[in-house]
Amino acid sequence: DHYRPLGVSGPAPAVIVVHGGGWMRGDPSQAAGNALHFARRGIATISISYRLAPDAVFPAPLDDVRYGLRHVRAHAAELGIDPNRIALLGLSAGAHLTMLAHLARGIPSLDPTLPASLRDVAEDVRAVIVHYGPFDLARRLAVDGYDPIAAHLGPRVDEPEWVTLASPIHHAMHATAPVLLIHGTGDTLVSWRQSERMHQALRDAGKPA
């Protein structure tokens, strides 16, 4: 979904939004509220989709987010956006994918499979914004009788190395853009301490957060 601001001369700055839904549901329409807010301020929004569990498990959704980011940058001219002024924004499970997509560039084992046209496209962004995300997947919590983390991680959910690889909190040293973490302390689905611990990991790594 592409929300274009009116009355902007020249390429607009853009926010790429990654929706939430426990890695199992959700769609790009979740961006609407934020997108309208941004559009009124001259900022474009592009809300992307990704493959969902249980049909697709980690790292497939992560690959899709990184593919989407590169696709937007590669087509910036026709989208009317500035490829050098892009921010990533994620909600809930999308916050996890957003944070990890930004950090995964420093992790060779997470290199995505990309078409030749996108292999040399940069994944740099100016900022990362994450709302109420789960950043340490070792802290599993069943929700209404299902385990979204298990669905996302698939058959390797009980392998500590796999869980660590999928958890952004262990890769903070690879951040290159400032990170804004937003989380309500009344959240009963994802503990606000997840964001607090991610923030501390970034600060401990000397990163702006």
PDB file of N, CA and C in Angstrom, residues 129-188:
ATOM      1  N   ILE A 129      11.985   2.614  13.651  1.00  0.00           N
ATOM      2  CA  ILE A 129      10.953   2.879  14.649  1.00  0.00           C
ATOM      3  C   ILE A 129      10.220   1.564  14.914  1.00  0.00           C
ATOM      4  N   VAL A 130      10.208   1.126  16.170  1.00  0.00           N
ATOM      5  CA  VAL A 130       9.586  -0.165  16.478  1.00  0.00           C
ATOM      6  C   VAL A 130       8.588  -0.007  17.621  1.00  0.00           C
ATOM      7  N   HIS A 131       7.353  -0.439  17.362  1.00  0.00           N
ATOM      8  CA  HIS A 131       6.277  -0.358  18.335  1.00  0.00           C
ATOM      9  C   HIS A 131       6.025  -1.743  18.939  1.00  0.00           C
ATOM     10  N   TYR A 132       6.118  -1.851  20.239  1.00  0.00           N
ATOM     11  CA  TYR A 132       5.758  -3.020  21.048  1.00  0.00           C
ATOM     12  C   TYR A 132       6.197  -4.358  20.430  1.00  0.00           C
ATOM     13  N   GLY A 133       7.495  -4.465  20.164  1.00  0.00           N
ATOM     14  CA  GLY A 133       8.004  -5.667  19.525  1.00  0.00           C
ATOM     15  C   GLY A 133       8.569  -6.702  20.485  1.00  0.00           C
ATOM     16  N   PRO A 134       8.522  -7.983  20.110  1.00  0.00           N
ATOM     17  CA  PRO A 134       9.230  -9.038  20.835  1.00  0.00           C
ATOM     18  C   PRO A 134      10.643  -9.174  20.261  1.00  0.00           C
ATOM     19  N   PHE A 135      11.641  -8.902  21.062  1.00  0.00           N
ATOM     20  CA  PHE A 135      13.013  -8.871  20.553  1.00  0.00           C
ATOM     21  C   PHE A 135      13.882 -10.009  21.082  1.00  0.00           C
ATOM     22  N   ASP A 136      13.394 -10.724  22.086  1.00  0.00           N
ATOM     23  CA  ASP A 136      14.088 -11.901  22.608  1.00  0.00           C
ATOM     24  C   ASP A 136      13.120 -13.068  22.518  1.00  0.00           C
ATOM     25  N   LEU A 137      13.283 -13.914  21.490  1.00  0.00           N
ATOM     26  CA  LEU A 137      12.305 -14.966  21.230  1.00  0.00           C
ATOM     27  C   LEU A 137      12.471 -16.159  22.153  1.00  0.00           C
ATOM     28  N   ALA A 138      13.478 -16.126  23.029  1.00  0.00           N
ATOM     29  CA  ALA A 138      13.582 -17.165  24.054  1.00  0.00           C
ATOM     30  C   ALA A 138      12.499 -16.995  25.106  1.00  0.00           C
ATOM     31  N   ARG A 139      11.898 -15.813  25.175  1.00  0.00           N
ATOM     32  CA  ARG A 139      10.849 -15.525  26.164  1.00  0.00           C
ATOM     33  C   ARG A 139       9.496 -15.758  25.513  1.00  0.00           C
ATOM     34  N   ARG A 140       9.122 -17.031  25.409  1.00  0.00           N
ATOM     35  CA  ARG A 140       7.892 -17.412  24.737  1.00  0.00           C
ATOM     36  C   ARG A 140       6.691 -17.276  25.660  1.00  0.00           C
ATOM     37  N   LEU A 141       5.573 -16.869  25.063  1.00  0.00           N
ATOM     38  CA  LEU A 141       4.330 -16.719  25.809  1.00  0.00           C
ATOM     39  C   LEU A 141       3.178 -17.174  24.919  1.00  0.00           C
ATOM     40  N   ALA A 142       2.465 -18.208  25.365  1.00  0.00           N
ATOM     41  CA  ALA A 142       1.309 -18.674  24.609  1.00  0.00           C
ATOM     42  C   ALA A 142       0.200 -17.629  24.668  1.00  0.00           C
ATOM     43  N   VAL A 143      -0.479 -17.428  23.555  1.00  0.00           N
ATOM     44  CA  VAL A 143      -1.535 -16.429  23.454  1.00  0.00           C
ATOM     45  C   VAL A 143      -2.812 -17.107  22.970  1.00  0.00           C
ATOM     46  N   ASP A 144      -3.838 -17.098  23.833  1.00  0.00           N
ATOM     47  CA  ASP A 144      -5.138 -17.679  23.473  1.00  0.00           C
ATOM     48  C   ASP A 144      -4.987 -19.101  22.932  1.00  0.00           C
ATOM     49  N   GLY A 145      -4.106 -19.866  23.553  1.00  0.00           N
ATOM     50  CA  GLY A 145      -3.978 -21.270  23.188  1.00  0.00           C
ATOM     51  C   GLY A 145      -3.012 -21.568  22.063  1.00  0.00           C
ATOM     52  N   TYR A 146      -2.369 -20.548  21.501  1.00  0.00           N
ATOM     53  CA  TYR A 146      -1.363 -20.832  20.469  1.00  0.00           C
ATOM     54  C   TYR A 146      -0.070 -20.113  20.805  1.00  0.00           C
ATOM     55  N   ASP A 147       0.984 -20.608  20.218  1.00  0.00           N
ATOM     56  CA  ASP A 147       2.329 -20.108  20.498  1.00  0.00           C
ATOM     57  C   ASP A 147       2.871 -19.452  19.230  1.00  0.00           C
ATOM     58  N   PRO A 148       2.729 -18.131  19.085  1.00  0.00           N
ATOM     59  CA  PRO A 148       3.137 -17.482  17.838  1.00  0.00           C
ATOM     60  C   PRO A 148       4.636 -17.590  17.570  1.00  0.00           C
ATOM     61  N   ILE A 149       5.455 -17.570  18.617  1.00  0.00           N
ATOM     62  CA  ILE A 149       6.898 -17.690  18.399  1.00  0.00           C
ATOM     63  C   ILE A 149       7.236 -19.062  17.838  1.00  0.00           C
ATOM     64  N   ALA A 150       6.590 -20.107  18.372  1.00  0.00           N
ATOM     65  CA  ALA A 150       6.820 -21.455  17.841  1.00  0.00           C
ATOM     66  C   ALA A 150       6.389 -21.545  16.380  1.00  0.00           C
ATOM     67  N   ALA A 151       5.260 -20.911  16.052  1.00  0.00           N
ATOM     68  CA  ALA A 151       4.801 -20.933  14.667  1.00  0.00           C
ATOM     69  C   ALA A 151       5.798 -20.223  13.754  1.00  0.00           C
ATOM     70  N   HIS A 152       6.360 -19.111  14.238  1.00  0.00           N
ATOM     71  CA  HIS A 152       7.313 -18.338  13.443  1.00  0.00           C
ATOM     72  C   HIS A 152       8.634 -19.070  13.255  1.00  0.00           C
ATOM     73  N   LEU A 153       9.124 -19.692  14.318  1.00  0.00           N
ATOM     74  CA  LEU A 153      10.439 -20.348  14.246  1.00  0.00           C
ATOM     75  C   LEU A 153      10.374 -21.741  13.640  1.00  0.00           C
ATOM     76  N   GLY A 154       9.196 -22.343  13.601  1.00  0.00           N
ATOM     77  CA  GLY A 154       9.035 -23.626  12.946  1.00  0.00           C
ATOM     78  C   GLY A 154       9.654 -24.785  13.703  1.00  0.00           C
ATOM     79  N   PRO A 155      10.039 -25.829  12.999  1.00  0.00           N
ATOM     80  CA  PRO A 155      10.507 -27.054  13.660  1.00  0.00           C
ATOM     81  C   PRO A 155      11.788 -26.892  14.462  1.00  0.00           C
ATOM     82  N   ARG A 156      12.481 -25.784  14.296  1.00  0.00           N
ATOM     83  CA  ARG A 156      13.740 -25.586  15.029  1.00  0.00           C
ATOM     84  C   ARG A 156      13.555 -24.702  16.265  1.00  0.00           C
ATOM     85  N   VAL A 157      12.320 -24.550  16.709  1.00  0.00           N
ATOM     86  CA  VAL A 157      12.011 -23.646  17.813  1.00  0.00           C
ATOM     87  C   VAL A 157      12.734 -24.004  19.108  1.00  0.00           C
ATOM     88  N   ASP A 158      13.097 -25.258  19.286  1.00  0.00           N
ATOM     89  CA  ASP A 158      13.763 -25.674  20.517  1.00  0.00           C
ATOM     90  C   ASP A 158      15.283 -25.712  20.399  1.00  0.00           C
ATOM     91  N   GLU A 159      15.817 -25.202  19.278  1.00  0.00           N
ATOM     92  CA  GLU A 159      17.272 -25.140  19.114  1.00  0.00           C
ATOM     93  C   GLU A 159      17.752 -23.769  19.591  1.00  0.00           C
ATOM     94  N   PRO A 160      18.525 -23.715  20.689  1.00  0.00           N
ATOM     95  CA  PRO A 160      18.949 -22.420  21.241  1.00  0.00           C
ATOM     96  C   PRO A 160      19.662 -21.536  20.232  1.00  0.00           C
ATOM     97  N   GLU A 161      20.484 -22.118  19.369  1.00  0.00           N
ATOM     98  CA  GLU A 161      21.223 -21.308  18.395  1.00  0.00           C
ATOM     99  C   GLU A 161      20.269 -20.647  17.404  1.00  0.00           C
ATOM    100  N   TRP A 162      19.214 -21.361  17.030  1.00  0.00           N
ATOM    101  CA  TRP A 162      18.229 -20.836  16.081  1.00  0.00           C
ATOM    102  C   TRP A 162      17.442 -19.694  16.715  1.00  0.00           C
ATOM    103  N   VAL A 163      17.058 -19.874  17.973  1.00  0.00           N
ATOM    104  CA  VAL A 163      16.317 -18.836  18.693  1.00  0.00           C
ATOM    105  C   VAL A 163      17.183 -17.588  18.855  1.00  0.00           C
ATOM    106  N   THR A 164      18.460 -17.779  19.170  1.00  0.00           N
ATOM    107  CA  THR A 164      19.384 -16.648  19.308  1.00  0.00           C
ATOM    108  C   THR A 164      19.539 -15.911  17.988  1.00  0.00           C
ATOM    109  N   LEU A 165      19.680 -16.663  16.902  1.00  0.00           N
ATOM    110  CA  LEU A 165      19.829 -16.056  15.578  1.00  0.00           C
ATOM    111  C   LEU A 165      18.624 -15.191  15.238  1.00  0.00           C
ATOM    112  N   ALA A 166      17.443 -15.631  15.650  1.00  0.00           N
ATOM    113  CA  ALA A 166      16.202 -14.929  15.305  1.00  0.00           C
ATOM    114  C   ALA A 166      15.865 -13.796  16.268  1.00  0.00           C
ATOM    115  N   SER A 167      16.677 -13.585  17.305  1.00  0.00           N
ATOM    116  CA  SER A 167      16.367 -12.598  18.338  1.00  0.00           C
ATOM    117  C   SER A 167      17.214 -11.343  18.171  1.00  0.00           C
ATOM    118  N   PRO A 168      16.604 -10.211  17.802  1.00  0.00           N
ATOM    119  CA  PRO A 168      17.370  -8.977  17.590  1.00  0.00           C
ATOM    120  C   PRO A 168      18.213  -8.550  18.783  1.00  0.00           C
ATOM    121  N   ILE A 169      17.790  -8.886  19.994  1.00  0.00           N
ATOM    122  CA  ILE A 169      18.506  -8.429  21.176  1.00  0.00           C
ATOM    123  C   ILE A 169      19.954  -8.898  21.189  1.00  0.00           C
ATOM    124  N   HIS A 170      20.245  -9.979  20.467  1.00  0.00           N
ATOM    125  CA  HIS A 170      21.609 -10.512  20.439  1.00  0.00           C
ATOM    126  C   HIS A 170      22.470  -9.899  19.326  1.00  0.00           C
ATOM    127  N   HIS A 171      21.897  -8.999  18.531  1.00  0.00           N
ATOM    128  CA  HIS A 171      22.617  -8.477  17.368  1.00  0.00           C
ATOM    129  C   HIS A 171      22.683  -6.951  17.358  1.00  0.00           C
ATOM    130  N   ALA A 172      22.528  -6.340  18.520  1.00  0.00           N
ATOM    131  CA  ALA A 172      22.462  -4.876  18.605  1.00  0.00           C
ATOM    132  C   ALA A 172      23.704  -4.196  18.046  1.00  0.00           C
ATOM    133  N   MET A 173      24.836  -4.877  18.098  1.00  0.00           N
ATOM    134  CA  MET A 173      26.085  -4.253  17.648  1.00  0.00           C
ATOM    135  C   MET A 173      26.079  -3.912  16.156  1.00  0.00           C
ATOM    136  N   HIS A 174      25.137  -4.461  15.409  1.00  0.00           N
ATOM    137  CA  HIS A 174      25.096  -4.227  13.962  1.00  0.00           C
ATOM    138  C   HIS A 174      24.223  -3.034  13.568  1.00  0.00           C
ATOM    139  N   ALA A 175      23.636  -2.348  14.522  1.00  0.00           N
ATOM    140  CA  ALA A 175      22.778  -1.195  14.200  1.00  0.00           C
ATOM    141  C   ALA A 175      23.615  -0.067  13.608  1.00  0.00           C
ATOM    142  N   THR A 176      23.083   0.564  12.579  1.00  0.00           N
ATOM    143  CA  THR A 176      23.769   1.701  11.960  1.00  0.00           C
ATOM    144  C   THR A 176      22.902   2.954  11.952  1.00  0.00           C
ATOM    145  N   ALA A 177      21.616   2.826  12.277  1.00  0.00           N
ATOM    146  CA  ALA A 177      20.698   3.969  12.301  1.00  0.00           C
ATOM    147  C   ALA A 177      20.153   4.139  13.714  1.00  0.00           C
ATOM    148  N   PRO A 178      19.766   5.357  14.090  1.00  0.00           N
ATOM    149  CA  PRO A 178      19.131   5.551  15.397  1.00  0.00           C
ATOM    150  C   PRO A 178      17.811   4.788  15.472  1.00  0.00           C
ATOM    151  N   VAL A 179      17.511   4.277  16.666  1.00  0.00           N
ATOM    152  CA  VAL A 179      16.326   3.438  16.872  1.00  0.00           C
ATOM    153  C   VAL A 179      15.411   4.098  17.902  1.00  0.00           C
ATOM    154  N   LEU A 180      14.122   4.211  17.563  1.00  0.00           N
ATOM    155  CA  LEU A 180      13.107   4.680  18.496  1.00  0.00           C
ATOM    156  C   LEU A 180      12.233   3.492  18.868  1.00  0.00           C
ATOM    157  N   LEU A 181      12.193   3.151  20.165  1.00  0.00           N
ATOM    158  CA  LEU A 181      11.373   2.050  20.661  1.00  0.00           C
ATOM    159  C   LEU A 181      10.176   2.618  21.419  1.00  0.00           C
ATOM    160  N   ILE A 182       8.974   2.158  21.066  1.00  0.00           N
ATOM    161  CA  ILE A 182       7.739   2.644  21.672  1.00  0.00           C
ATOM    162  C   ILE A 182       6.973   1.445  22.217  1.00  0.00           C
ATOM    163  N   HIS A 183       6.582   1.507  23.506  1.00  0.00           N
ATOM    164  CA  HIS A 183       5.904   0.359  24.111  1.00  0.00           C
ATOM    165  C   HIS A 183       5.087   0.824  25.311  1.00  0.00           C
ATOM    166  N   GLY A 184       3.844   0.416  25.414  1.00  0.00           N
ATOM    167  CA  GLY A 184       3.005   0.757  26.553  1.00  0.00           C
ATOM    168  C   GLY A 184       3.206  -0.216  27.702  1.00  0.00           C
ATOM    169  N   THR A 185       3.300   0.313  28.917  1.00  0.00           N
ATOM    170  CA  THR A 185       3.527  -0.558  30.073  1.00  0.00           C
ATOM    171  C   THR A 185       2.293  -1.377  30.435  1.00  0.00           C
ATOM    172  N   GLY A 186       1.154  -1.077  29.826  1.00  0.00           N
ATOM    173  CA  GLY A 186      -0.037  -1.880  30.062  1.00  0.00           C
ATOM    174  C   GLY A 186      -0.202  -3.034  29.086  1.00  0.00           C
ATOM    175  N   ASP A 187       0.777  -3.230  28.216  1.00  0.00           N
ATOM    176  CA  ASP A 187       0.703  -4.288  27.207  1.00  0.00           C
ATOM    177  C   ASP A 187       0.673  -5.659  27.885  1.00  0.00           C
ATOM    178  N   THR A 188      -0.366  -6.443  27.636  1.00  0.00           N
ATOM    179  CA  THR A 188      -0.469  -7.784  28.217  1.00  0.00           C
ATOM    180  C   THR A 188      -0.123  -8.871  27.214  1.00  0.00           C
TER     181      THR A 188
END
